[in-house]
């Protein structure tokens, strides 16, 4: 799952299928805490925050736009949802 940082709004966006286990777990609502990590050789980053599954057209389009700008245009997926992460902590080294 690719995650894209939106530092201006202290959030991050990701896309996934609405049927994915991560989306199912988040929808249960018991614990919205999330940590996502990326490692590139000796460089790494971890984003921590509260995640929310969003299925509305505007949120999904925003997440897809950001994902495509950072990675590549994702394949079509009519079951796609956005995961919006309101950041509480950003860690890493560069």
CSV table of C-alpha atoms in Angstrom, one decimal:
chain,number,residue,atom,x,y,z
A,1,UNK,CA,0.0,0.0,0.0
A,2,UNK,CA,1.5,3.3,-1.0
A,3,UNK,CA,1.1,6.2,1.4
A,4,UNK,CA,1.5,9.8,0.4
A,5,UNK,CA,2.3,12.6,2.9
A,6,UNK,CA,0.3,15.8,2.9
A,7,UNK,CA,2.4,17.9,5.3
A,8,UNK,CA,0.3,21.1,4.8
A,9,UNK,CA,-2.7,19.4,6.5
A,10,UNK,CA,-0.8,17.1,8.8
A,11,UNK,CA,-2.3,14.1,7.2
A,12,UNK,CA,-1.4,11.2,4.8
A,13,UNK,CA,-3.5,9.4,2.2
A,14,UNK,CA,-3.5,5.8,1.0
A,15,UNK,CA,-5.7,3.8,-1.4
A,16,UNK,CA,-6.8,0.2,-1.0
A,17,UNK,CA,-9.8,-2.0,-1.8
A,18,UNK,CA,-12.8,-1.7,0.4
A,19,UNK,CA,-12.7,-5.4,1.0
A,20,UNK,CA,-9.1,-5.5,2.2
A,21,UNK,CA,-8.4,-6.7,5.7
A,22,UNK,CA,-7.0,-3.3,6.7
A,23,UNK,CA,-10.1,-1.5,5.6
A,24,UNK,CA,-12.3,-4.1,7.3
A,25,UNK,CA,-10.3,-3.7,10.6
A,26,UNK,CA,-10.5,0.1,10.5
A,27,UNK,CA,-14.2,0.1,9.8
A,28,UNK,CA,-14.7,-2.0,12.9
A,29,UNK,CA,-13.8,1.1,14.8
A,30,UNK,CA,-12.2,-0.5,17.8
A,31,UNK,CA,-8.8,1.1,17.3
A,32,UNK,CA,-8.0,3.7,14.7
A,33,UNK,CA,-4.3,4.0,15.5
A,34,UNK,CA,-2.0,3.3,12.6
A,35,UNK,CA,1.7,3.3,11.9
A,36,UNK,CA,3.0,3.1,8.3
A,37,UNK,CA,6.7,2.7,7.6
A,38,UNK,CA,8.9,3.0,4.6
A,39,UNK,CA,12.6,1.9,4.3
A,40,UNK,CA,15.0,2.8,1.6
A,41,UNK,CA,18.5,1.5,2.4
A,42,UNK,CA,19.6,3.4,5.5
A,43,UNK,CA,16.8,6.0,5.2
A,44,UNK,CA,13.4,5.3,6.8
A,45,UNK,CA,10.3,7.0,7.9
A,46,UNK,CA,7.3,6.2,10.1
A,47,UNK,CA,4.0,8.0,10.1
A,48,UNK,CA,1.8,7.5,13.1
A,49,UNK,CA,-1.8,8.7,13.4
A,50,UNK,CA,-5.5,8.0,13.4
A,51,UNK,CA,-6.9,6.4,10.3
A,52,UNK,CA,-10.3,6.6,8.8
A,53,UNK,CA,-11.7,4.7,5.8
A,54,UNK,CA,-13.4,7.1,3.4
A,55,UNK,CA,-15.5,5.8,0.5
A,56,UNK,CA,-16.9,9.2,-0.7
A,57,UNK,CA,-16.0,10.1,-4.3
A,58,UNK,CA,-14.1,13.3,-3.3
A,59,UNK,CA,-11.8,11.5,-0.8
A,60,UNK,CA,-11.1,8.6,-3.1
A,61,UNK,CA,-10.3,11.0,-6.0
A,62,UNK,CA,-7.9,13.0,-3.7
A,63,UNK,CA,-6.1,9.9,-2.5
A,64,UNK,CA,-5.8,8.6,-6.1
A,65,UNK,CA,-4.5,12.0,-7.3
A,66,UNK,CA,-1.9,12.1,-4.6
A,67,UNK,CA,-0.9,8.4,-5.1
A,68,UNK,CA,-0.5,8.9,-8.9
A,69,UNK,CA,1.6,12.0,-8.3
A,70,UNK,CA,4.0,10.1,-6.0
A,71,UNK,CA,4.0,6.6,-7.5
A,72,UNK,CA,2.0,5.9,-10.7
A,73,UNK,CA,-1.6,6.0,-11.9
A,74,UNK,CA,-3.3,3.0,-10.1
A,75,UNK,CA,-5.3,0.5,-12.0
A,76,UNK,CA,-9.1,0.9,-12.0
A,77,UNK,CA,-10.8,-0.5,-9.0
A,78,UNK,CA,-14.5,0.1,-8.5
A,79,UNK,CA,-14.2,-1.1,-4.8
A,80,UNK,CA,-11.4,1.4,-4.0
A,81,UNK,CA,-11.5,3.4,-0.8
A,82,UNK,CA,-9.3,6.0,0.6
A,83,UNK,CA,-7.6,5.8,4.0
A,84,UNK,CA,-7.0,9.2,5.5
A,85,UNK,CA,-4.5,9.4,8.3
A,86,UNK,CA,-4.6,12.4,10.7
A,87,UNK,CA,-0.9,12.5,11.8
A,88,UNK,CA,0.1,12.5,15.4
A,89,UNK,CA,3.8,11.8,14.9
A,90,UNK,CA,6.4,11.7,12.1
A,91,UNK,CA,9.7,9.9,12.7
A,92,UNK,CA,12.6,9.1,10.4
A,93,UNK,CA,16.1,9.8,9.2
A,94,UNK,CA,17.3,11.0,5.8
